[in-house]
mmCIF file with all atom_site columns, C-alpha atoms in Angstrom:
data_model
loop_
_atom_site.group_PDB
_atom_site.id
_atom_site.type_symbol
_atom_site.label_atom_id
_atom_site.label_alt_id
_atom_site.label_comp_id
_atom_site.label_asym_id
_atom_site.label_entity_id
_atom_site.label_seq_id
_atom_site.pdbx_PDB_ins_code
_atom_site.Cartn_x
_atom_site.Cartn_y
_atom_site.Cartn_z
_atom_site.occupancy
_atom_site.B_iso_or_equiv
_atom_site.pdbx_formal_charge
_atom_site.auth_seq_id
_atom_site.auth_comp_id
_atom_site.auth_asym_id
_atom_site.auth_atom_id
_atom_site.pdbx_PDB_model_num
ATOM 1   C CA . VAL A 1 1   ? -2.110  -122.171 -106.052 1.00 0.00 ? 16  VAL A CA 1
ATOM 2   C CA . GLN A 1 2   ? -5.225  -122.940 -107.989 1.00 0.00 ? 17  GLN A CA 1
ATOM 3   C CA . LEU A 1 3   ? -5.525  -126.591 -108.723 1.00 0.00 ? 18  LEU A CA 1
ATOM 4   C CA . GLN A 1 4   ? -7.711  -128.219 -111.414 1.00 0.00 ? 19  GLN A CA 1
ATOM 5   C CA . ALA A 1 5   ? -8.636  -132.079 -111.241 1.00 0.00 ? 20  ALA A CA 1
ATOM 6   C CA . PHE A 1 6   ? -9.414  -134.108 -114.139 1.00 0.00 ? 21  PHE A CA 1
ATOM 7   C CA . GLY A 1 7   ? -9.248  -137.628 -115.870 1.00 0.00 ? 22  GLY A CA 1
ATOM 8   C CA . GLY A 1 8   ? -12.268 -139.358 -113.758 1.00 0.00 ? 23  GLY A CA 1
ATOM 9   C CA . GLY A 1 9   ? -14.840 -141.431 -115.054 1.00 0.00 ? 24  GLY A CA 1
ATOM 10  C CA . LEU A 1 10  ? -16.444 -144.614 -115.272 1.00 0.00 ? 25  LEU A CA 1
ATOM 11  C CA . VAL A 1 11  ? -14.373 -147.783 -115.533 1.00 0.00 ? 26  VAL A CA 1
ATOM 12  C CA . GLN A 1 12  ? -14.665 -151.657 -114.974 1.00 0.00 ? 27  GLN A CA 1
ATOM 13  C CA . ALA A 1 13  ? -13.295 -153.381 -111.909 1.00 0.00 ? 28  ALA A CA 1
ATOM 14  C CA . GLU A 1 14  ? -9.834  -153.999 -112.408 1.00 0.00 ? 29  GLU A CA 1
ATOM 15  C CA . GLY A 1 15  ? -9.439  -151.292 -114.801 1.00 0.00 ? 30  GLY A CA 1
ATOM 16  C CA . SER A 1 16  ? -7.112  -148.449 -114.597 1.00 0.00 ? 31  SER A CA 1
ATOM 17  C CA . LEU A 1 17  ? -7.630  -144.493 -114.569 1.00 0.00 ? 32  LEU A CA 1
ATOM 18  C CA . ARG A 1 18  ? -4.818  -141.819 -114.381 1.00 0.00 ? 33  ARG A CA 1
ATOM 19  C CA . LEU A 1 19  ? -5.642  -138.817 -112.649 1.00 0.00 ? 34  LEU A CA 1
ATOM 20  C CA . SER A 1 20  ? -4.050  -135.304 -113.517 1.00 0.00 ? 35  SER A CA 1
ATOM 21  C CA . CYS A 1 21  ? -3.945  -132.361 -111.221 1.00 0.00 ? 36  CYS A CA 1
ATOM 22  C CA . ALA A 1 22  ? -3.190  -128.903 -113.284 1.00 0.00 ? 37  ALA A CA 1
ATOM 23  C CA . ALA A 1 23  ? -1.799  -126.445 -110.980 1.00 0.00 ? 38  ALA A CA 1
ATOM 24  C CA . SER A 1 24  ? -1.444  -122.587 -111.773 1.00 0.00 ? 39  SER A CA 1
ATOM 25  C CA . GLY A 1 25  ? -0.543  -119.707 -109.415 1.00 0.00 ? 40  GLY A CA 1
ATOM 26  C CA . ARG A 1 26  ? 2.171   -119.846 -107.282 1.00 0.00 ? 41  ARG A CA 1
ATOM 27  C CA . ALA A 1 27  ? 5.166   -121.921 -107.714 1.00 0.00 ? 42  ALA A CA 1
ATOM 28  C CA . PHE A 1 28  ? 4.234   -125.551 -108.197 1.00 0.00 ? 43  PHE A CA 1
ATOM 29  C CA . ASN A 1 29  ? 7.636   -127.013 -106.820 1.00 0.00 ? 44  ASN A CA 1
ATOM 30  C CA . VAL A 1 30  ? 7.402   -125.816 -103.369 1.00 0.00 ? 45  VAL A CA 1
ATOM 31  C CA . TYR A 1 31  ? 4.239   -128.218 -102.590 1.00 0.00 ? 46  TYR A CA 1
ATOM 32  C CA . VAL A 1 32  ? 3.392   -131.085 -100.847 1.00 0.00 ? 47  VAL A CA 1
ATOM 33  C CA . MET A 1 33  ? 0.748   -132.635 -103.285 1.00 0.00 ? 48  MET A CA 1
ATOM 34  C CA . GLY A 1 34  ? -1.958  -134.987 -102.484 1.00 0.00 ? 49  GLY A CA 1
ATOM 35  C CA . TRP A 1 35  ? -5.060  -136.537 -103.083 1.00 0.00 ? 50  TRP A CA 1
ATOM 36  C CA . PHE A 1 36  ? -8.064  -137.390 -101.371 1.00 0.00 ? 51  PHE A CA 1
ATOM 37  C CA . ARG A 1 37  ? -11.602 -138.958 -102.175 1.00 0.00 ? 52  ARG A CA 1
ATOM 38  C CA . GLN A 1 38  ? -14.968 -138.811 -100.961 1.00 0.00 ? 53  GLN A CA 1
ATOM 39  C CA . ALA A 1 39  ? -17.658 -141.231 -101.716 1.00 0.00 ? 54  ALA A CA 1
ATOM 40  C CA . PRO A 1 40  ? -21.341 -140.737 -100.994 1.00 0.00 ? 55  PRO A CA 1
ATOM 41  C CA . GLY A 1 41  ? -22.498 -140.739 -97.432  1.00 0.00 ? 56  GLY A CA 1
ATOM 42  C CA . LYS A 1 42  ? -18.965 -141.012 -96.611  1.00 0.00 ? 57  LYS A CA 1
ATOM 43  C CA . GLU A 1 43  ? -16.291 -138.406 -94.929  1.00 0.00 ? 58  GLU A CA 1
ATOM 44  C CA . ARG A 1 44  ? -13.429 -137.359 -97.179  1.00 0.00 ? 59  ARG A CA 1
ATOM 45  C CA . GLU A 1 45  ? -10.178 -139.747 -96.572  1.00 0.00 ? 60  GLU A CA 1
ATOM 46  C CA . PHE A 1 46  ? -6.599  -139.501 -97.293  1.00 0.00 ? 61  PHE A CA 1
ATOM 47  C CA . VAL A 1 47  ? -5.267  -141.531 -100.671 1.00 0.00 ? 62  VAL A CA 1
ATOM 48  C CA . ALA A 1 48  ? -1.970  -140.653 -101.398 1.00 0.00 ? 63  ALA A CA 1
ATOM 49  C CA . ALA A 1 49  ? 1.052   -137.674 -101.050 1.00 0.00 ? 64  ALA A CA 1
ATOM 50  C CA . ILE A 1 50  ? 3.913   -136.717 -102.686 1.00 0.00 ? 65  ILE A CA 1
ATOM 51  C CA . SER A 1 51  ? 6.684   -134.121 -101.539 1.00 0.00 ? 66  SER A CA 1
ATOM 52  C CA . TRP A 1 52  ? 7.570   -131.876 -103.372 1.00 0.00 ? 67  TRP A CA 1
ATOM 53  C CA . SER A 1 53  ? 10.921  -133.236 -105.118 1.00 0.00 ? 68  SER A CA 1
ATOM 54  C CA . GLY A 1 54  ? 8.885   -136.639 -105.490 1.00 0.00 ? 69  GLY A CA 1
ATOM 55  C CA . GLY A 1 55  ? 11.109  -138.200 -103.469 1.00 0.00 ? 70  GLY A CA 1
ATOM 56  C CA . ARG A 1 56  ? 8.588   -139.306 -100.355 1.00 0.00 ? 71  ARG A CA 1
ATOM 57  C CA . THR A 1 57  ? 5.214   -140.466 -101.035 1.00 0.00 ? 72  THR A CA 1
ATOM 58  C CA . ASN A 1 58  ? 2.881   -142.177 -98.816  1.00 0.00 ? 73  ASN A CA 1
ATOM 59  C CA . TYR A 1 59  ? -0.335  -143.728 -99.193  1.00 0.00 ? 74  TYR A CA 1
ATOM 60  C CA . ALA A 1 60  ? -3.267  -145.452 -97.644  1.00 0.00 ? 75  ALA A CA 1
ATOM 61  C CA . ASP A 1 61  ? -3.418  -148.582 -97.083  1.00 0.00 ? 76  ASP A CA 1
ATOM 62  C CA . SER A 1 62  ? -6.394  -149.150 -98.976  1.00 0.00 ? 77  SER A CA 1
ATOM 63  C CA . VAL A 1 63  ? -4.466  -148.095 -102.088 1.00 0.00 ? 78  VAL A CA 1
ATOM 64  C CA . LYS A 1 64  ? -1.027  -149.629 -101.613 1.00 0.00 ? 79  LYS A CA 1
ATOM 65  C CA . GLY A 1 65  ? 0.581   -151.168 -104.297 1.00 0.00 ? 80  GLY A CA 1
ATOM 66  C CA . ARG A 1 66  ? -2.836  -150.315 -106.589 1.00 0.00 ? 81  ARG A CA 1
ATOM 67  C CA . PHE A 1 67  ? -1.783  -146.573 -106.744 1.00 0.00 ? 82  PHE A CA 1
ATOM 68  C CA . THR A 1 68  ? 0.704   -144.571 -107.342 1.00 0.00 ? 83  THR A CA 1
ATOM 69  C CA . ILE A 1 69  ? 1.194   -141.255 -107.180 1.00 0.00 ? 84  ILE A CA 1
ATOM 70  C CA . SER A 1 70  ? 3.765   -138.919 -109.139 1.00 0.00 ? 85  SER A CA 1
ATOM 71  C CA . ARG A 1 71  ? 4.609   -135.645 -110.443 1.00 0.00 ? 86  ARG A CA 1
ATOM 72  C CA . ASP A 1 72  ? 5.806   -133.483 -112.990 1.00 0.00 ? 87  ASP A CA 1
ATOM 73  C CA . ASN A 1 73  ? 7.437   -130.148 -111.751 1.00 0.00 ? 88  ASN A CA 1
ATOM 74  C CA . ALA A 1 74  ? 8.085   -128.866 -115.179 1.00 0.00 ? 89  ALA A CA 1
ATOM 75  C CA . LYS A 1 75  ? 4.834   -129.440 -116.420 1.00 0.00 ? 90  LYS A CA 1
ATOM 76  C CA . ASN A 1 76  ? 2.946   -128.026 -112.863 1.00 0.00 ? 91  ASN A CA 1
ATOM 77  C CA . THR A 1 77  ? 1.455   -131.353 -112.580 1.00 0.00 ? 92  THR A CA 1
ATOM 78  C CA . VAL A 1 78  ? 0.615   -134.197 -110.497 1.00 0.00 ? 93  VAL A CA 1
ATOM 79  C CA . TYR A 1 79  ? -0.431  -137.711 -110.982 1.00 0.00 ? 94  TYR A CA 1
ATOM 80  C CA . LEU A 1 80  ? -2.570  -140.672 -109.448 1.00 0.00 ? 95  LEU A CA 1
ATOM 81  C CA . GLN A 1 81  ? -2.339  -143.893 -111.230 1.00 0.00 ? 96  GLN A CA 1
ATOM 82  C CA . MET A 1 82  ? -5.158  -146.128 -110.325 1.00 0.00 ? 97  MET A CA 1
ATOM 83  C CA . ASN A 1 83  ? -4.700  -149.505 -111.677 1.00 0.00 ? 98  ASN A CA 1
ATOM 84  C CA . SER A 1 84  ? -6.924  -152.929 -110.391 1.00 0.00 ? 99  SER A CA 1
ATOM 85  C CA . LEU A 1 85  ? -9.674  -150.584 -109.401 1.00 0.00 ? 100 LEU A CA 1
ATOM 86  C CA . LYS A 1 86  ? -12.445 -151.877 -107.029 1.00 0.00 ? 101 LYS A CA 1
ATOM 87  C CA . PRO A 1 87  ? -15.708 -150.773 -106.820 1.00 0.00 ? 102 PRO A CA 1
ATOM 88  C CA . GLU A 1 88  ? -15.378 -149.205 -103.259 1.00 0.00 ? 103 GLU A CA 1
ATOM 89  C CA . ASP A 1 89  ? -12.765 -146.830 -105.248 1.00 0.00 ? 104 ASP A CA 1
ATOM 90  C CA . THR A 1 90  ? -15.970 -145.248 -106.526 1.00 0.00 ? 105 THR A CA 1
ATOM 91  C CA . ALA A 1 91  ? -15.569 -141.652 -104.998 1.00 0.00 ? 106 ALA A CA 1
ATOM 92  C CA . VAL A 1 92  ? -14.639 -138.116 -105.769 1.00 0.00 ? 107 VAL A CA 1
ATOM 93  C CA . TYR A 1 93  ? -11.106 -137.602 -105.835 1.00 0.00 ? 108 TYR A CA 1
ATOM 94  C CA . TYR A 1 94  ? -10.119 -134.508 -104.851 1.00 0.00 ? 109 TYR A CA 1
ATOM 95  C CA . CYS A 1 95  ? -5.575  -133.192 -105.713 1.00 0.00 ? 110 CYS A CA 1
ATOM 96  C CA . ALA A 1 96  ? -4.560  -130.471 -102.602 1.00 0.00 ? 111 ALA A CA 1
ATOM 97  C CA . ALA A 1 97  ? -1.339  -128.316 -102.215 1.00 0.00 ? 112 ALA A CA 1
ATOM 98  C CA . SER A 1 98  ? 0.340   -128.268 -98.668  1.00 0.00 ? 113 SER A CA 1
ATOM 99  C CA . SER A 1 99  ? 3.149   -125.576 -97.523  1.00 0.00 ? 114 SER A CA 1
ATOM 100 C CA . TYR A 1 100 ? 3.574   -127.683 -94.428  1.00 0.00 ? 115 TYR A CA 1
ATOM 101 C CA . GLY A 1 101 ? 6.990   -128.795 -95.919  1.00 0.00 ? 116 GLY A CA 1
ATOM 102 C CA . VAL A 1 102 ? 6.570   -132.769 -95.035  1.00 0.00 ? 117 VAL A CA 1
ATOM 103 C CA . VAL A 1 103 ? 4.141   -135.303 -96.511  1.00 0.00 ? 118 VAL A CA 1
ATOM 104 C CA . THR A 1 104 ? 1.126   -135.438 -94.761  1.00 0.00 ? 119 THR A CA 1
ATOM 105 C CA . VAL A 1 105 ? -1.803  -137.351 -94.191  1.00 0.00 ? 120 VAL A CA 1
ATOM 106 C CA . ASP A 1 106 ? -3.843  -134.489 -92.451  1.00 0.00 ? 121 ASP A CA 1
ATOM 107 C CA . GLU A 1 107 ? -6.013  -133.042 -94.695  1.00 0.00 ? 122 GLU A CA 1
ATOM 108 C CA . THR A 1 108 ? -5.843  -129.739 -92.473  1.00 0.00 ? 123 THR A CA 1
ATOM 109 C CA . ARG A 1 109 ? -2.240  -129.226 -93.818  1.00 0.00 ? 124 ARG A CA 1
ATOM 110 C CA . TYR A 1 110 ? -3.276  -128.815 -97.250  1.00 0.00 ? 125 TYR A CA 1
ATOM 111 C CA . ARG A 1 111 ? -5.089  -125.221 -98.020  1.00 0.00 ? 126 ARG A CA 1
ATOM 112 C CA . ASP A 1 112 ? -5.296  -125.720 -101.200 1.00 0.00 ? 127 ASP A CA 1
ATOM 113 C CA . TRP A 1 113 ? -7.893  -127.742 -103.269 1.00 0.00 ? 128 TRP A CA 1
ATOM 114 C CA . GLY A 1 114 ? -9.025  -128.929 -107.030 1.00 0.00 ? 129 GLY A CA 1
ATOM 115 C CA . GLN A 1 115 ? -12.827 -129.206 -107.722 1.00 0.00 ? 130 GLN A CA 1
ATOM 116 C CA . GLY A 1 116 ? -12.839 -132.877 -107.678 1.00 0.00 ? 131 GLY A CA 1
ATOM 117 C CA . THR A 1 117 ? -13.429 -135.520 -110.038 1.00 0.00 ? 132 THR A CA 1
ATOM 118 C CA . GLN A 1 118 ? -15.603 -138.122 -109.892 1.00 0.00 ? 133 GLN A CA 1
ATOM 119 C CA . VAL A 1 119 ? -14.070 -141.973 -110.607 1.00 0.00 ? 134 VAL A CA 1
ATOM 120 C CA . THR A 1 120 ? -16.309 -144.812 -110.664 1.00 0.00 ? 135 THR A CA 1
ATOM 121 C CA . VAL A 1 121 ? -15.816 -148.596 -110.901 1.00 0.00 ? 136 VAL A CA 1
ATOM 122 C CA . SER A 1 122 ? -18.436 -150.883 -111.833 1.00 0.00 ? 137 SER A CA 1
ATOM 123 C CA . SER A 1 123 ? -18.510 -154.984 -110.725 1.00 0.00 ? 138 SER A CA 1
#
């Protein structure tokens, strides 16, 4: 599946952004979808993931209560609503698709990746 992430930008601390990831190619609704991020000089890290049905989600502790992942299978799109943003959320955000079958934080289980979208949070 081909993925394209967009919606990043520059926002002040405590602001909000919504990222979108549009999928094309194979059937979208069979994939677990995840969001990861990579800050400058740091390794890529898990942010959130959602099951194919949307019924199960998982979040990194650092974003729990602030970020919400959701999906619209009719639109082949997964979203990441980010509220109460902090400067430490600054990173390139990537969406990814996994056919592993269960919601996982393990990035090696995600085969297809989008190109990334930059999120910058100013203090």
